[in-house]
XYZ file of C-alpha atoms in Angstrom:
562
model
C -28.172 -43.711 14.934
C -32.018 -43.036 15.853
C -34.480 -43.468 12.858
C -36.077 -39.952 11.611
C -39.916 -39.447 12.415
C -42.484 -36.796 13.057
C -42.876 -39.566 16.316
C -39.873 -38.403 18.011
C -38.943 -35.688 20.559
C -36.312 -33.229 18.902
C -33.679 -30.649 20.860
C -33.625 -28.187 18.528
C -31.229 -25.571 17.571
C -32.551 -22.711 15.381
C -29.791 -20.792 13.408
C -29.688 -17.430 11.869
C -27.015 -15.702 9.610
C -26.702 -12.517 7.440
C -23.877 -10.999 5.613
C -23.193 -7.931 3.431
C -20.531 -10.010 1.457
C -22.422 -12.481 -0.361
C -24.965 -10.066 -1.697
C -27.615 -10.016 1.119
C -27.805 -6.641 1.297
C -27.328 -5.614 -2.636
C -30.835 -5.681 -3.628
C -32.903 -3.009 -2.025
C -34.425 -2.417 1.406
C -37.374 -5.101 0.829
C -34.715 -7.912 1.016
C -32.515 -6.181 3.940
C -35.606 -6.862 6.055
C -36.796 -10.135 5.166
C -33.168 -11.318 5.783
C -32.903 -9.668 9.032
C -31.814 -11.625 11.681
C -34.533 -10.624 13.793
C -37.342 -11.569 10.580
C -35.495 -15.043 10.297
C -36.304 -15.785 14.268
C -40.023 -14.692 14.106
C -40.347 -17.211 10.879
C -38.692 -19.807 12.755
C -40.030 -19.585 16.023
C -43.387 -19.410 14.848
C -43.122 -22.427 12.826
C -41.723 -24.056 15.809
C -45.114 -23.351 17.513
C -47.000 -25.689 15.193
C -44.371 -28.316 16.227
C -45.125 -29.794 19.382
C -42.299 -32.621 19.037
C -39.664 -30.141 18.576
C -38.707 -27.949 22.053
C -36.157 -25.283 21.617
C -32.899 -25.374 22.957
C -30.558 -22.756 21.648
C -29.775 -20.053 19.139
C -26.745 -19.810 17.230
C -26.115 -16.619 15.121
C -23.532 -15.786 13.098
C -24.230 -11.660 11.909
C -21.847 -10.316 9.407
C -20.237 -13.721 7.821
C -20.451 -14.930 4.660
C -22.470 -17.874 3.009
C -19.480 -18.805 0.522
C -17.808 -21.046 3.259
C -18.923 -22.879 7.168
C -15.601 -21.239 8.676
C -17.848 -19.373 10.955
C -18.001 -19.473 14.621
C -21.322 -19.930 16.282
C -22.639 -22.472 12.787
C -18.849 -24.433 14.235
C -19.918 -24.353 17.752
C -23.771 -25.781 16.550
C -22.150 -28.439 14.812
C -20.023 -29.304 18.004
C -22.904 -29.428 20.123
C -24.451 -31.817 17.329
C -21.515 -33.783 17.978
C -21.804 -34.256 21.398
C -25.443 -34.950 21.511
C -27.157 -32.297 22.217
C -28.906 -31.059 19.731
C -30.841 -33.675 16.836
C -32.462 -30.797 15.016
C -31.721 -27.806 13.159
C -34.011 -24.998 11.810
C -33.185 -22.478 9.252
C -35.345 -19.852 7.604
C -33.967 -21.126 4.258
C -30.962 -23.228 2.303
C -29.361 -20.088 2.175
C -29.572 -18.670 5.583
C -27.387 -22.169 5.989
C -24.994 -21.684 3.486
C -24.098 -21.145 -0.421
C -21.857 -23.357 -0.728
C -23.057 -26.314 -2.980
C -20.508 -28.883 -2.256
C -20.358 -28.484 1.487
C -24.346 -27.509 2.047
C -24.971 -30.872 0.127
C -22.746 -32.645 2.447
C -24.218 -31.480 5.719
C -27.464 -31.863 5.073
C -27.184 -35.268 2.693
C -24.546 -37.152 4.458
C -23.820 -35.587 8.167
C -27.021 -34.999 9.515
C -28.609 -38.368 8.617
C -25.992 -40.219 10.089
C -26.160 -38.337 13.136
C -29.380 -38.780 13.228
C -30.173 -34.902 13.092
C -33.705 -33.645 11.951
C -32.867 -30.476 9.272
C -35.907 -28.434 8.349
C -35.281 -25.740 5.897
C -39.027 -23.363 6.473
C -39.188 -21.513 2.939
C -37.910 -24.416 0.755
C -40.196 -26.839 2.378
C -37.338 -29.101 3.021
C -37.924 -31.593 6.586
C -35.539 -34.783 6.745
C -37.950 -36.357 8.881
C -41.169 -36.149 6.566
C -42.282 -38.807 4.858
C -41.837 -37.290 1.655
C -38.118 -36.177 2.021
C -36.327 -38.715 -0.570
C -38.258 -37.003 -3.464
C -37.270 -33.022 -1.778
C -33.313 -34.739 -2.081
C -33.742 -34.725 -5.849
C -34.477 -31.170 -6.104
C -32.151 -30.265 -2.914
C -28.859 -30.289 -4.514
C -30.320 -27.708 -7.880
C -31.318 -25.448 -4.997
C -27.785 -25.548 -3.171
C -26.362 -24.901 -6.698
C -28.396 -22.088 -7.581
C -27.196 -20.468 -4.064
C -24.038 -21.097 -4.696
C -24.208 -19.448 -8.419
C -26.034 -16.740 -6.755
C -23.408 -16.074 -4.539
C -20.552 -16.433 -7.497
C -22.491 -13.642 -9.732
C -22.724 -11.520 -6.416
C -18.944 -11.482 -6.312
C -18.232 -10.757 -9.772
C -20.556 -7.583 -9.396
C -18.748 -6.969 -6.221
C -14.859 -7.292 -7.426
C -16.405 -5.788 -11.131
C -17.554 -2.312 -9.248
C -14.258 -1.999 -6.422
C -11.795 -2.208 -9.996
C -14.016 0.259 -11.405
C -14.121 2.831 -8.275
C -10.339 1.952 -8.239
C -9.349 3.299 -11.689
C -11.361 6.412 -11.406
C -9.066 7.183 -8.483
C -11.686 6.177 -5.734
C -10.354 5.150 -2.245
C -12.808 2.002 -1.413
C -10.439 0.839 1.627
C -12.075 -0.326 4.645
C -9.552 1.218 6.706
C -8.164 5.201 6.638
C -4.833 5.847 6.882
C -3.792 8.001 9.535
C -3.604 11.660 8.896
C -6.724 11.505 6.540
C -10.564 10.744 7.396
C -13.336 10.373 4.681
C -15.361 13.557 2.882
C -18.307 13.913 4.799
C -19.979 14.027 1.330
C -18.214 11.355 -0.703
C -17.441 8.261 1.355
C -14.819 7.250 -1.601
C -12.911 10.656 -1.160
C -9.790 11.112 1.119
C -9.923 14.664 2.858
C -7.351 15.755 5.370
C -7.117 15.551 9.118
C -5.707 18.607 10.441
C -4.808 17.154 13.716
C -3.137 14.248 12.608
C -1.830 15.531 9.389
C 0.125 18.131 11.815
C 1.994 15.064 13.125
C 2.699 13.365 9.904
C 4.332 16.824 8.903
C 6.207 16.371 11.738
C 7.623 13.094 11.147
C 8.667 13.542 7.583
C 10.687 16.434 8.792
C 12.564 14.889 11.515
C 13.490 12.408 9.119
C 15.096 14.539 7.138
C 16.250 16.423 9.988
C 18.382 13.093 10.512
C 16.169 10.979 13.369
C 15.690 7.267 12.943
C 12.264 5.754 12.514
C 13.011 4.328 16.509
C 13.821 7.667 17.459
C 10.649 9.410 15.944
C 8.306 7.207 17.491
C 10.307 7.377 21.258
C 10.066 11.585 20.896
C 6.306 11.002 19.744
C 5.380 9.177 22.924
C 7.604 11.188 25.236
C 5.383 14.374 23.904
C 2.270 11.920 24.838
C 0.755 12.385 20.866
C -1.592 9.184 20.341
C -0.528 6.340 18.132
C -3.039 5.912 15.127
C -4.916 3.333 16.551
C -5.199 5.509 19.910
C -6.260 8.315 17.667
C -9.000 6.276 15.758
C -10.262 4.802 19.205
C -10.749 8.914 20.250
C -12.633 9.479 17.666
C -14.778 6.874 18.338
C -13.490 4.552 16.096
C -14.141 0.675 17.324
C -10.957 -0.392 15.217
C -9.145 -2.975 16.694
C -6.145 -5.204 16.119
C -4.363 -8.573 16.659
C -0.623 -6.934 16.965
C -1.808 -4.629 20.038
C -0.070 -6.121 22.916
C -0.339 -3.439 25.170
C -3.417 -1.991 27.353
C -2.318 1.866 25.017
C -1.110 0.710 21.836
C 1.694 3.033 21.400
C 4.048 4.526 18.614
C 6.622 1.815 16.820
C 9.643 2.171 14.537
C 7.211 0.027 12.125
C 4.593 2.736 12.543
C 6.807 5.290 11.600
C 8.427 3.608 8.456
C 5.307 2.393 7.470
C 4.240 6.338 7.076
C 7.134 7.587 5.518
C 6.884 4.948 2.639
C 3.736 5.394 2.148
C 2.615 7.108 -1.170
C -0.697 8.272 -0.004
C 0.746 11.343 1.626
C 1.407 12.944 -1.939
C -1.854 12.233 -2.745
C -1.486 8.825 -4.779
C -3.728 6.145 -4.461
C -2.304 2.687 -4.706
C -4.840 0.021 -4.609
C -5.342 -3.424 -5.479
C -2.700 -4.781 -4.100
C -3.775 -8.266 -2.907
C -6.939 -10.333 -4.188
C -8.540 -13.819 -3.716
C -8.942 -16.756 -6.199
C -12.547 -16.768 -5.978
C -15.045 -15.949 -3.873
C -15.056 -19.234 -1.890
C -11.512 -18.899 -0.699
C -10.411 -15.581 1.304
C -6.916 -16.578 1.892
C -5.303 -13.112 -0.231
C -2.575 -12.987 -2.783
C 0.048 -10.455 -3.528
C -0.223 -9.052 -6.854
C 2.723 -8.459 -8.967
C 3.320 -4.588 -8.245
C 2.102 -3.550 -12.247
C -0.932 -4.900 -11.454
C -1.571 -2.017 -8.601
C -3.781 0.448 -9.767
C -1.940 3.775 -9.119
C -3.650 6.878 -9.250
C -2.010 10.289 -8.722
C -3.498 13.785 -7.292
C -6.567 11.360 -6.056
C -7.415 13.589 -3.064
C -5.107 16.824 -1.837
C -1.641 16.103 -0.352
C 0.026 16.381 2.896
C 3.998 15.831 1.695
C 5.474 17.979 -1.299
C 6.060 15.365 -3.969
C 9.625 16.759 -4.085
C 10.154 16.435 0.466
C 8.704 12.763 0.063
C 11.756 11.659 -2.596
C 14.087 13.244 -0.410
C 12.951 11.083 2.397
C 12.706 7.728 0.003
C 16.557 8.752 -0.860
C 17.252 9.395 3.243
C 15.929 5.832 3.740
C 18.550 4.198 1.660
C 21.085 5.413 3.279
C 23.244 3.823 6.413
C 21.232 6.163 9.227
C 22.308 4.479 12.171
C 22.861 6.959 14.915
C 25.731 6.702 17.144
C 25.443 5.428 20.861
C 23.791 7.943 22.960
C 23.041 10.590 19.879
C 19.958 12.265 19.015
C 20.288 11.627 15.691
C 22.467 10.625 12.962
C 25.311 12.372 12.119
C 25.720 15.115 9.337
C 27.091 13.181 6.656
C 25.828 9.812 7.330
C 24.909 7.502 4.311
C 26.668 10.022 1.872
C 30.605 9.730 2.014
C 32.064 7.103 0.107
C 35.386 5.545 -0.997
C 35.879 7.092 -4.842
C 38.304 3.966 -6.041
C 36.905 0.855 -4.194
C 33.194 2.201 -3.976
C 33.286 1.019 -0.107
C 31.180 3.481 2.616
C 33.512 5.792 4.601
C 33.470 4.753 8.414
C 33.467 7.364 10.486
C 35.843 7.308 13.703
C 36.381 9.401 16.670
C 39.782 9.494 19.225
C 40.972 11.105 21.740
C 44.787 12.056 21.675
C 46.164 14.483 24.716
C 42.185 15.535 25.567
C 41.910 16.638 22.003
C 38.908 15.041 20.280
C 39.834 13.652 16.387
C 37.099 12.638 14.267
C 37.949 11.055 10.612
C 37.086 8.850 8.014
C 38.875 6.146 6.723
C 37.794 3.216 3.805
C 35.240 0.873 5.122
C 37.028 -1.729 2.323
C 40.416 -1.264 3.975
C 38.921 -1.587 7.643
C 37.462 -5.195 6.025
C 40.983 -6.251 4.375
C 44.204 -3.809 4.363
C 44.740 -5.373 0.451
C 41.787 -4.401 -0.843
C 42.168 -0.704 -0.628
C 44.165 1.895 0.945
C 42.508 3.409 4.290
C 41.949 6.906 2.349
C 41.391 8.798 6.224
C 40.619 12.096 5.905
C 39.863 14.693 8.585
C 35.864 14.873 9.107
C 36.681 19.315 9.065
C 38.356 18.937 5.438
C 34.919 17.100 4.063
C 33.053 19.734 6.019
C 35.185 22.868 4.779
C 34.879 21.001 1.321
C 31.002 20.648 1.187
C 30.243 24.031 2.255
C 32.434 25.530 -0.088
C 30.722 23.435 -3.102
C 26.915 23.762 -1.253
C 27.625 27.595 -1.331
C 29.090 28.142 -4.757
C 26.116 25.971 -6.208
C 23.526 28.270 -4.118
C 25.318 31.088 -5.993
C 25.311 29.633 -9.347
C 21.794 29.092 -8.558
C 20.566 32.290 -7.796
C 22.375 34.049 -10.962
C 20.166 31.074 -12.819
C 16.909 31.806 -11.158
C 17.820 35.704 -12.089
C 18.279 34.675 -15.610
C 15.158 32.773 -15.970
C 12.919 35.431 -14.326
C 14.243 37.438 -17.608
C 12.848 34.680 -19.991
C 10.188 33.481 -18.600
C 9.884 32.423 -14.386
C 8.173 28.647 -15.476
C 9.653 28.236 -19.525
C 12.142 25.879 -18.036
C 9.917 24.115 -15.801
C 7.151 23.573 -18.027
C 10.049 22.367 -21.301
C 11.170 20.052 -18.516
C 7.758 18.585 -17.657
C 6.749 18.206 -21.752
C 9.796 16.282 -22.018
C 9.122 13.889 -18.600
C 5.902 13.253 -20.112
C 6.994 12.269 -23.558
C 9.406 9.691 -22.282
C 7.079 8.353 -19.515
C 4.602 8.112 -22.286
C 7.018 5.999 -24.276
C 8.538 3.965 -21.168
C 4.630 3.115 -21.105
C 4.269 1.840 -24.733
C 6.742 -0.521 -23.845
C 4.932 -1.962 -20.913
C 1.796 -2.702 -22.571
C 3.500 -4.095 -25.300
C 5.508 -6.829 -23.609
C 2.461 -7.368 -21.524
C 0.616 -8.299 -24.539
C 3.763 -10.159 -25.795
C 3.401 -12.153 -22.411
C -0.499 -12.760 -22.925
C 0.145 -14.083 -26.779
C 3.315 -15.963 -25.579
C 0.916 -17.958 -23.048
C -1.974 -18.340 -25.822
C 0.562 -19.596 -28.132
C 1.651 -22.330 -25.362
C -2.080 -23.216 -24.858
C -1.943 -23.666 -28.324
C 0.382 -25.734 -28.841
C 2.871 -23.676 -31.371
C 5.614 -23.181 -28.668
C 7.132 -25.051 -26.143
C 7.017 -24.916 -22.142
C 10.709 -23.823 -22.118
C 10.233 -21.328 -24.855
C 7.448 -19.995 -23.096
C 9.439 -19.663 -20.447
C 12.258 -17.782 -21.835
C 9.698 -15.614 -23.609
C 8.216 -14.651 -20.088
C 11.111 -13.933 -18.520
C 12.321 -11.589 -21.331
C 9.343 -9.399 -21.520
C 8.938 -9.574 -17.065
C 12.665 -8.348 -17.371
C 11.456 -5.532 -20.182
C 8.564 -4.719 -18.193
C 10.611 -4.052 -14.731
C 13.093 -2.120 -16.570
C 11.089 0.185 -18.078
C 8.596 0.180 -14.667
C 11.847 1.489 -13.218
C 12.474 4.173 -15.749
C 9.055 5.384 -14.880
C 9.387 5.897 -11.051
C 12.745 7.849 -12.091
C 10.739 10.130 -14.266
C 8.045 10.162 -11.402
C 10.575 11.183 -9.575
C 12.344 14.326 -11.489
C 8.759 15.193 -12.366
C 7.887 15.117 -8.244
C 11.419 17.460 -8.133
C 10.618 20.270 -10.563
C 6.382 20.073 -9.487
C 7.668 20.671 -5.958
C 9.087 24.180 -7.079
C 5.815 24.919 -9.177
C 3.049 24.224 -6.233
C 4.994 27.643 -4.904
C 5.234 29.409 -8.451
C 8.458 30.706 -7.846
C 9.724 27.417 -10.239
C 12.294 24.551 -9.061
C 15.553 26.913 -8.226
C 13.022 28.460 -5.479
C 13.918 25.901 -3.395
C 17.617 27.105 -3.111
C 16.282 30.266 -1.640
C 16.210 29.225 2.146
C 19.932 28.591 1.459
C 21.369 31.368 0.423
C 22.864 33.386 2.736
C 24.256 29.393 4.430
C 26.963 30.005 6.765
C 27.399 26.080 8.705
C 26.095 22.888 7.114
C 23.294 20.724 9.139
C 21.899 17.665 8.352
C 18.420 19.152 6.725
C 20.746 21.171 4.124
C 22.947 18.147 3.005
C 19.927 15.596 3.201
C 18.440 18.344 0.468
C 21.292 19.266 -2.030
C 24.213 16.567 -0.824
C 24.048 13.075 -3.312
C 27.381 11.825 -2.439
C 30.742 12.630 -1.235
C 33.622 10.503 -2.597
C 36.809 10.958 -1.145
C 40.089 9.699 -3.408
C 43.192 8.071 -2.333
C 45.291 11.678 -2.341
C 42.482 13.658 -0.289
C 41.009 14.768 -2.998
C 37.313 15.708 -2.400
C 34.500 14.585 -5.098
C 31.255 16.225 -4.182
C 27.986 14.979 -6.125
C 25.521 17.109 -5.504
C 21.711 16.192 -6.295
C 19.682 18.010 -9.131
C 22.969 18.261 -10.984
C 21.165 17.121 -14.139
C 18.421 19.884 -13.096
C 21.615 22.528 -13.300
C 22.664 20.859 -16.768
C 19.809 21.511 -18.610
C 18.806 24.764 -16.935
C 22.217 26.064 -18.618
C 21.426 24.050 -21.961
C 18.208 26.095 -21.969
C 19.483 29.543 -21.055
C 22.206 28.896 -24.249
C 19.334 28.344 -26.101
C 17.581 31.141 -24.817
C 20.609 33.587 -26.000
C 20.964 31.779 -28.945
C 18.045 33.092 -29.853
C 18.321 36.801 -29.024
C 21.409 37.037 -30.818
C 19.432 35.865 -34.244
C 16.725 38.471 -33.322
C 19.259 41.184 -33.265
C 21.410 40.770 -36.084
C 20.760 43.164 -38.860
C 18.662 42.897 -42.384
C 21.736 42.148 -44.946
C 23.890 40.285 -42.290
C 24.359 36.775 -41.818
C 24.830 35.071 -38.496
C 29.006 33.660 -38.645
């Protein structure tokens, strides 16, 4: 190791850094320059001009990283040409230019460098390894590093303190867009649609319900040449880029294509905060627990009816496979089950004296002939069956949507919605309460007044009340989503039945829509479940109620109702 002196020849390395994360930019436009990387090489290299012993070797700059750790590319490469012997000095503008973090910045400059041999000047804090005076500097050294390193803790309070409150008052403050949506020109925190791309989103959702798979969207969107989202971005002039591209033209992906029909943003919801850090020294994310999300509905305008997008969440449950060589899947696929063992119908198809004979029989008895009888069925009886019930329904339908046009077009709508919101409220109440359980439960273990396993079993039961009742709420969501997907026309929820009426042959859109199951009993007997039944229940509950009362209205003075 050669001794430290101003007597000495020195290879120096000067290096620069600047970052928007650990609050170099927060302060105002007096700081963004004098942090500059292009301010921090004129201080340097004109200090190195009053330095004869010192020649210049190389820069290393590392723009747009943080000073809250060293895992940074060109300060890694400096230290690796320190390491081999190339360079025995380092300049920085200041102790923070180097880093904020106290532990490491302490053992660099207190430990590393001397035994390397390595001459460290610091310009601003007057810090040189080599002077004479540089034992007494050490003292004060390490209050500097920690002051940096507080500096650079309060900066990421501020930081996470102002993204949770942007968050809760329904502010999109993602770095990335999703595709079919491109920030206001006039509020960088507000989602406006893309026409272009929002077209194509459209387009998926439909073909979904239409009965394509996820693999089969994305092939049909690159044989029609549309660009992939990334390919999209890039047109716009986008420099977005990404590790998972593995081709020269990223293209569309069944992964793509799920990820956008999942994805609640296209009814206008905002769900944020899903991940976070430990601190502000370690990036590595974490998952949150999904009540933690911060959910905000109607944040910006929507490109999916709230009532088309539960359809497709419903679609995606179900067994959608397509048959070999098909277009898509076929028309009752993920609906027809066994009624006595609860097993999914397989479809079959065979070919008997050129005559082609498609039936169902009991995926339980294909499994094991003793644990259910093969229930097979012709696939024209479930089709005669489930037109017959689609187009009595549509009927029933229509006389109710006549009915309620004499009462009052949105009466039943709106009683519907009062009630959704009265039991969501409630569903709510019970969420914040166990989660306050949960927090006493812990300060109570802290405390020393209950046990680790009775905390325990205390946790569970209020995580267990907490995801029931989170459950309860996406039902309601989703009724409400139903019966608001009939009001955004004003023609209320029945409306919907409308395109239907006059149905003649069943296709895949039409059962996807009205179709919940099909359950098929060991004597042929036909079960058919149709969705919105509850809808139908209390549309006739309210029309009773309805007459109920026009019968009191009409009875006359000196008569009493029997």
């Amino acid at each position: 190791m050669l001794k430290l002196s101003l007597d000495r020849h020195y290879r120096a390395a000067i290096y620069l850094r600047l970052s928007r994360e650990d609050g170099d930019f927060s302060c105002s436009s007096e700081k963004l320059e004098s942090n500059s990387i292009s301010n921090q090489r004129l201080v340097i290299m004109d200090f190195l001009k009053k330095c004869p012993e010192i020649t210049f070797v190389r820069e290393y700059c590392d723009d747009g990283y943080t000073g809250a750790n060293f895992d940074r590319p060109d300060f890694q490469k400096m230290i690796e040409a320190v390491q081999r012997g190339e360079i025995d000095c380092i300049v920085v503008k200041d102790l923070s230019r180097f880093g904020r973090e106290y532990i490491d910045s302490g053992a660099y400059i207190q430990k590393l460098f001397p035994a390397l041999g390595v001459r460290f000047i610091a310009i601003n804090d007057n810090y040189d390894n080599a002077q004479p005076g540089a034992a007494d500097n050490e003292l004060i050294l390490p209050f500097k590093n920690l002051m940096n390193d507080s500096y650079c803790r309060d900066i990421s309070i501020k930081v996470r303190s102002n993204l949770e409150a942007k968050r809760r008052n329904g502010q999109f403050v993602g770095s990335k867009v999703v595709y079919g949506y491109m920030r206001s020109p006039d509020n960088k925190n507000l989602l406006v649609i893309d026409p272009e791309a929002a077209a194509v989103v459209q387009d998926i959702f439909r073909w979904k319900i239409d009965g394509q798979s996820p693999a089969q969207i994305a092939d049909r969107l690159n044989r029609n040449h549309i660009p992939s989202p990334i390919e999209y971005k890039k047109g716009k002039g986008s420099k977005q880029r990404t590790s998972f591209q593995t081709k020269e033209v990223a293209q569309w992906s069944a992964v793509a294509i799920y990820r956008i029909l999942k994805n609640e943003v296209y009814i206008g919801t905002l769900v944020q905060g899903k991940t976070t850090s430990p601190n502000h020294k370690v990036k590595k994310t974490v998952r949150k627990a999904p009540e933690e999300w911060c959910r905000t509905e109607h944040a910006h305008e929507a490109i999916i009816a709230p009532a088309q997008f539960d359809l497709v969440q419903r679609l995606m449950l179900d067994d959608t496979r397509s048959p070999t060589g098909a277009k898509c899947v076929h028309l009752f696929s993920g609906k027809v089950f066994c009624a006595d063992c609860g097993s999914t119908m397989v479809r079959k198809t065979s070919h008997t004296n050129g005559y082609k004979y498609t039936y169902f029989i009991c995926g339980g008895n294909k499994a094991d002939k003793h644990l259910c009888s093969s229930h097979m069925i012709r696939e024209s009886t479930v089709y005669d069956a489930v037109l017959a019930v689609i187009q009595a329904q549509i009927a029933a339908a229509m006389d109710m949507s006549a009915a309620l046009r004499q009462v009052d077009s949105l009466a039943w709508e709106n009683r519907e919605l009062e009630r959704i919101k009265s039991k969501r409220a409630f569903q709510e109440e019970i969420v914040d309460k166990n989660r306050r359980l949960k927090a006493g439960a812990y300060d109570d273990f802290k405390n020393g007044f209950i046990s680790r396993e009775d905390y325990k079993t205390f946790t569970e039961q209020f995580e267990r009340q907490i995801r029931a009742a989170m459950d309860a709420i996406a039902q309601l969501d989703q009724e409400r989503n139903s019966i608001m997907g009939g009001l955004a026309k004003q023609q209320g929820w029945l409306a919907q039945f409308a395109k239907y009426e006059n149905i003649q042959e069943l296709s895949r859109n039409s059962v996807a829509a009205l179709v919940d199951r099909i359950e098929i009993r060991e004597n042929k007997d036909i079960d058919v479940c149709l969705l919105h039944r509850d809808h139908f229940a209390s549309i006739v509950a309210f029309l009773s109620e309805q007459q109920l009362r026009r019968d009191a209205k009409i009875i006359p003075l000196g008569r009493e109702a029997v």
